Amino acid sequence: MTATEATTTETAPLRLEIADPIATITLDRPDALNALTGPLLAELLSTFRRIGRDRSVRAVILTGAGRAFCAGQDLKERLAPDAPPLSVVVRERYNPIVLAMRSLDQPIVGAINGVAAGAGASLAFACDIRIAAEGASFALAFGRIGLVPDSGTTWFLPRLVGPAKAAELALMGTPLGAADAERFGVVAKVVPPEDLMAEARTIATHLAGLAPVALAQTKRALDRAWSTDLETALEEEAWRQGIAGSTADHAEGIAAFVEKRAPRFEGR
Ligand code: T3D
């Protein structure tokens, strides 16, 4: 079944297209470079949660409409007299999204179509795999407005580029262009802008053909391994292998290998 669904309201412009087995989320405020407002953040969180409950979705693509991926927090919204304190905004609006992305069973492919600034860069870093259009960049714009990197950037960035480069990018705020992002491993591939979505779909389709439980466990194991010692990581691998190894998909994988055919994974 193929379903296409659009969610666009005046205050929360976000498009969700589900064409089984791939869900594509498009941040859709191109005139403001897809800057994040409260309603848009709420919509993004509920979208990730909804996708998490939809077993027909096997991979997710996150991208932006227009010339930017996302310019981070909508700074004009911050000027409102009743704007909540920043610590509250970060804790209650941003952190749940980052955690929802990292705990999502399905892999997320970030299709970085243009500049990813501030929390926009954080959203890109929270994806599992990123590809970028030529001309895209990552800008840790926090310092320029007197803020510290948030929404997971201090956690993701050193893991992606190493501590020295992370310190340089975070302190200087110098944008990281697409070519350098590929050199540092932040993005898997840089492609011409017109090829970005096709390439993202190729990657998502490949992921969607793999065993869902194994992919979900792999996401968790990779995240957890960063903060544990080798012994604990080995034990986690053994434990997660027990989960993956007891699925019908594992049996199907072996059967397909022996019968020299492509496996048909069902996510159980
Ligand atoms: O509540 C909290 O603050 C907590 C969370 C914080 C996390 C953060 O994300 S802090 C970082 C916030 N983001 C930024 O500081 C980036 C601000 N934007 C820029 O520096 C530049 O726009 C870009 C480098 C991203 C792109 O530059 P450029 O020259 O290509 O485009 P532009 O002309 O600056 O922007 C085009 C339009 O988008 C413009 O609107 P206008 O004047 O034509 O009506 C601009 O105001 C708007 N825009 C861009 N970024 C934002 C934005 N509007 C609101 N908020 C933005 N972040």
Coordinates of C-alpha atoms and ligand atoms in Angstrom, one line a residue:
M1 CA 0.0 0.0 0.0
T2 CA 1.3 3.4 -0.8
A3 CA 0.0 6.4 1.2
T4 CA 0.9 10.0 0.8
E5 CA 0.0 12.3 3.5
A6 CA 0.6 16.0 4.0
T7 CA 0.6 17.9 7.2
T8 CA 0.8 21.6 6.6
T9 CA -0.8 24.2 8.8
E10 CA -0.2 27.9 9.1
T11 CA 1.8 27.5 12.3
A12 CA 3.5 24.1 11.8
P13 CA 4.6 23.6 8.3
L14 CA 5.9 20.1 8.0
R15 CA 5.2 17.6 5.3
L16 CA 5.1 13.9 6.0
E17 CA 4.9 11.6 3.0
I18 CA 4.6 7.9 3.7
A19 CA 5.2 5.7 0.7
D20 CA 5.7 2.3 2.2
P21 CA 8.2 1.4 3.4
I22 CA 9.8 4.9 3.5
A23 CA 8.6 8.0 5.4
T24 CA 9.9 11.4 4.2
I25 CA 9.7 14.3 6.6
T26 CA 10.2 17.7 5.0
L27 CA 10.6 20.8 7.1
D28 CA 8.6 23.3 5.1
R29 CA 9.2 26.9 6.0
P30 CA 11.4 27.8 3.1
D31 CA 11.0 31.5 3.4
A32 CA 12.5 31.3 6.9
L33 CA 15.1 28.7 5.9
N34 CA 13.0 26.1 7.8
A35 CA 13.7 27.8 11.2
L36 CA 12.1 25.9 14.0
T37 CA 9.1 27.4 15.8
G38 CA 7.4 25.9 18.8
P39 CA 4.5 24.5 16.8
L40 CA 6.9 23.1 14.2
L41 CA 9.0 21.4 16.9
A42 CA 5.8 19.9 18.4
E43 CA 4.8 18.6 15.0
L44 CA 8.3 17.2 14.4
L45 CA 8.2 15.3 17.7
S46 CA 4.8 13.9 17.2
T47 CA 5.8 12.9 13.6
F48 CA 8.8 10.9 14.8
R49 CA 6.7 9.2 17.5
R50 CA 4.0 8.3 15.0
I51 CA 6.5 6.8 12.6
G52 CA 8.0 4.9 15.5
R53 CA 4.6 3.2 15.9
D54 CA 4.2 2.4 12.2
R55 CA 5.7 -1.0 11.5
S56 CA 5.1 -0.5 7.7
V57 CA 7.8 2.2 7.7
R58 CA 11.3 0.7 7.5
A59 CA 13.4 3.9 6.9
V60 CA 13.0 7.6 7.3
I61 CA 14.3 10.6 5.3
L62 CA 14.6 14.0 6.9
T63 CA 15.1 17.0 4.6
G64 CA 14.2 20.7 4.2
A65 CA 12.2 22.5 1.6
G66 CA 13.9 25.2 -0.5
R67 CA 17.5 26.2 -0.2
A68 CA 18.2 25.4 3.4
F69 CA 18.0 22.2 5.5
C70 CA 17.2 24.1 8.7
A71 CA 18.4 27.4 10.2
G72 CA 17.9 26.3 13.8
Q73 CA 15.7 28.0 16.3
D74 CA 13.4 30.7 14.8
L75 CA 15.1 33.7 16.3
K76 CA 12.2 36.0 15.7
E77 CA 10.0 33.8 17.9
R78 CA 12.5 34.4 20.7
L79 CA 11.6 38.1 20.6
A80 CA 8.1 37.4 21.8
P81 CA 7.5 38.9 25.3
D82 CA 6.2 35.6 26.6
A83 CA 9.0 33.5 25.1
P84 CA 9.9 30.7 27.6
P85 CA 13.4 30.6 29.2
L86 CA 16.0 29.0 27.0
S87 CA 16.7 26.1 29.4
V88 CA 13.0 25.2 29.3
V89 CA 12.9 25.5 25.5
V90 CA 15.9 23.2 25.1
R91 CA 14.7 20.7 27.7
E92 CA 11.1 20.5 26.7
R93 CA 11.1 21.2 22.9
Y94 CA 14.5 20.1 21.5
N95 CA 15.8 17.4 23.7
P96 CA 12.7 15.1 23.3
I97 CA 13.1 15.3 19.5
V98 CA 16.8 14.3 19.6
L99 CA 15.9 11.4 22.0
A100 CA 13.0 10.4 19.8
M101 CA 15.3 10.3 16.8
R102 CA 18.0 8.3 18.5
S103 CA 15.4 5.8 20.0
L104 CA 13.5 5.4 16.8
D105 CA 13.8 1.8 15.6
Q106 CA 13.9 2.8 12.0
P107 CA 17.1 4.4 10.5
I108 CA 17.0 8.0 9.6
V109 CA 18.7 9.3 6.5
G110 CA 19.4 13.1 6.6
A111 CA 19.2 14.6 3.1
I112 CA 21.0 17.8 3.8
N113 CA 19.9 20.0 1.0
G114 CA 21.4 23.3 2.2
V115 CA 22.6 25.1 5.3
A116 CA 22.1 23.3 8.6
A117 CA 22.6 25.9 11.3
G118 CA 22.4 25.9 15.1
A119 CA 19.8 23.3 16.2
G120 CA 19.3 22.6 12.5
A121 CA 22.8 21.1 12.5
S122 CA 22.0 19.2 15.6
L123 CA 19.0 17.6 13.9
A124 CA 21.3 16.6 11.0
F125 CA 23.8 15.1 13.4
A126 CA 21.0 13.1 15.1
C127 CA 20.3 11.3 11.9
D128 CA 21.9 7.9 11.4
I129 CA 23.3 8.5 7.9
R130 CA 23.7 11.9 6.2
I131 CA 24.2 12.8 2.6
A132 CA 24.6 16.4 1.4
A133 CA 23.9 18.4 -1.7
E134 CA 26.9 20.3 -3.1
G135 CA 26.7 23.7 -1.5
A136 CA 25.2 22.4 1.8
S137 CA 27.0 23.3 5.0
F138 CA 26.9 22.9 8.7
A139 CA 27.1 26.1 10.8
L140 CA 27.4 26.0 14.5
A141 CA 25.9 29.4 14.7
F142 CA 25.2 29.3 18.4
G143 CA 28.3 31.4 19.4
R144 CA 27.4 34.3 17.1
I145 CA 24.2 34.8 19.1
G146 CA 25.8 34.2 22.5
L147 CA 24.6 30.7 23.0
V148 CA 26.3 27.3 23.6
P149 CA 25.8 24.4 21.2
D150 CA 22.7 22.4 22.2
S151 CA 20.2 19.8 21.1
G152 CA 23.0 17.1 21.2
T153 CA 25.7 18.9 19.2
T154 CA 28.2 18.6 22.1
W155 CA 27.5 14.9 22.1
F156 CA 27.4 14.1 18.4
L157 CA 30.0 16.4 17.0
P158 CA 33.1 15.0 18.8
R159 CA 31.9 11.5 17.9
L160 CA 31.6 12.5 14.3
V161 CA 34.7 14.6 13.7
G162 CA 36.9 14.0 16.8
P163 CA 37.4 16.3 19.7
A164 CA 39.9 18.7 18.1
K165 CA 37.8 19.5 15.0
A166 CA 34.7 19.6 17.2
A167 CA 36.3 22.2 19.4
E168 CA 37.3 24.3 16.4
L169 CA 33.9 24.2 14.8
A170 CA 32.0 24.8 18.1
L171 CA 34.2 27.6 19.3
M172 CA 34.9 29.4 16.0
G173 CA 31.5 28.8 14.4
T174 CA 33.2 28.5 11.0
P175 CA 30.8 26.6 8.7
L176 CA 31.8 23.2 7.6
G177 CA 31.2 22.9 3.8
A178 CA 29.8 19.7 2.2
A179 CA 33.2 18.6 0.8
D180 CA 34.9 18.9 4.2
A181 CA 31.9 17.3 5.8
E182 CA 32.5 14.3 3.6
R183 CA 36.2 14.3 4.3
F184 CA 35.5 14.2 8.0
G185 CA 32.9 11.5 7.7
V186 CA 30.0 13.7 8.8
V187 CA 28.2 13.0 5.5
A188 CA 28.5 9.7 3.6
K189 CA 28.3 11.3 0.2
V190 CA 28.0 14.7 -1.6
V191 CA 25.9 14.8 -4.7
P192 CA 24.5 17.4 -7.1
P193 CA 21.4 19.1 -5.6
E194 CA 19.2 17.6 -8.2
D195 CA 20.3 14.1 -7.3
L196 CA 19.9 14.5 -3.5
M197 CA 16.5 13.0 -3.0
A198 CA 17.0 10.2 -5.4
E199 CA 20.2 9.3 -3.6
A200 CA 18.5 9.5 -0.2
R201 CA 15.7 7.2 -1.5
T202 CA 18.3 4.7 -2.8
I203 CA 19.9 4.6 0.7
A204 CA 16.5 4.4 2.4
T205 CA 15.3 1.7 0.1
H206 CA 18.5 -0.4 0.8
L207 CA 18.0 0.1 4.6
A208 CA 14.3 -0.8 4.2
G209 CA 15.2 -4.2 2.8
L210 CA 17.3 -5.1 5.8
A211 CA 16.1 -6.9 9.0
P212 CA 14.3 -4.2 11.1
V213 CA 15.0 -5.7 14.5
A214 CA 18.7 -6.1 13.7
L215 CA 18.9 -2.5 12.5
A216 CA 17.2 -1.1 15.6
Q217 CA 19.5 -3.1 17.8
T218 CA 22.5 -1.9 15.8
K219 CA 21.5 1.7 16.3
R220 CA 21.2 1.2 20.0
A221 CA 24.5 -0.7 20.3
L222 CA 26.5 1.9 18.4
D223 CA 25.1 4.7 20.6
R224 CA 25.6 2.8 23.8
A225 CA 29.2 1.7 23.0
W226 CA 30.4 5.3 23.0
S227 CA 29.8 5.6 26.7
T228 CA 30.8 2.2 27.9
D229 CA 34.1 0.2 28.3
L230 CA 35.0 -2.7 26.1
E231 CA 33.8 -5.4 28.5
T232 CA 30.3 -3.8 28.7
A233 CA 30.2 -3.3 25.0
L234 CA 31.0 -6.9 24.4
E235 CA 28.3 -8.0 26.8
E236 CA 25.8 -5.6 25.2
E237 CA 26.6 -7.1 21.8
A238 CA 26.0 -10.6 23.1
W239 CA 22.7 -9.5 24.7
R240 CA 21.5 -7.7 21.5
Q241 CA 22.6 -10.6 19.4
G242 CA 20.4 -12.8 21.5
I243 CA 17.5 -10.6 20.6
A244 CA 18.3 -10.4 16.8
G245 CA 19.2 -14.1 16.7
S246 CA 15.8 -15.1 18.0
T247 CA 13.9 -13.4 15.2
A248 CA 12.2 -15.1 12.3
D249 CA 14.2 -12.6 10.1
H250 CA 17.4 -14.2 11.3
A251 CA 16.1 -17.6 10.3
E252 CA 15.0 -16.1 7.0
G253 CA 18.4 -14.6 6.4
I254 CA 20.1 -17.9 6.8
A255 CA 17.5 -19.7 4.6
A256 CA 17.9 -17.1 1.9
F257 CA 21.7 -17.5 2.0
V258 CA 21.5 -21.3 1.7
E259 CA 18.9 -21.1 -1.0
K260 CA 20.9 -18.4 -2.9
R261 CA 18.0 -15.9 -3.0
A262 CA 17.2 -12.5 -1.7
P263 CA 15.8 -12.5 1.9
R264 CA 12.3 -11.2 2.7
F265 CA 12.5 -9.7 6.1
E266 CA 9.2 -9.1 8.0
G267 CA 10.4 -7.3 11.1
R268 CA 9.8 -10.1 13.6
Ligands
T3D1 O1 15.1 29.0 21.9 C1 16.3 28.8 21.6 O2 17.0 29.7 21.1 C2 16.9 27.5 22.0 C3 17.5 26.8 20.9 C4 18.6 27.2 20.2 C5 19.3 26.5 19.2 C6 19.6 27.3 18.0 O3 19.2 26.8 16.9 S1 20.5 28.7 18.2 C7 20.9 29.1 16.5 C8 19.8 29.8 15.7 N1 20.1 29.9 14.3 C9 20.9 30.9 13.9 O4 21.6 31.6 14.6 C10 21.1 31.0 12.4 C11 20.5 32.3 11.9 N2 20.5 32.4 10.4 C12 21.7 32.7 9.8 O5 22.7 32.8 10.4 C13 21.6 32.8 8.3 O6 20.2 33.0 8.0 C14 22.1 31.6 7.6 C15 23.6 31.5 7.7 C16 21.5 30.3 8.1 C17 21.8 31.7 6.0 O7 22.2 33.0 5.6 P1 21.6 33.6 4.2 O8 22.3 34.9 4.0 O9 21.7 32.5 3.2 O10 20.1 33.8 4.4 P2 19.4 35.0 5.3 O11 19.1 36.2 4.3 O12 20.1 35.3 6.5 O13 18.0 34.3 5.7 C18 16.9 34.2 4.7 C19 15.6 34.4 5.5 O14 15.5 33.5 6.5 C20 15.6 35.8 6.2 O15 14.2 36.2 6.2 P3 13.8 37.7 5.5 O16 14.7 38.7 6.2 O17 14.1 37.5 4.1 O18 12.4 37.8 5.8 C21 16.0 35.4 7.6 O19 15.6 36.3 8.6 C22 15.3 34.1 7.8 N3 16.0 33.3 8.8 C23 17.2 32.7 8.7 N4 17.5 32.1 9.8 C24 16.5 32.3 10.6 C25 15.5 33.1 10.0 N5 14.4 33.5 10.6 C26 14.2 33.2 11.9 N6 15.1 32.4 12.6 C27 16.2 32.0 12.0 N7 17.0 31.2 12.7

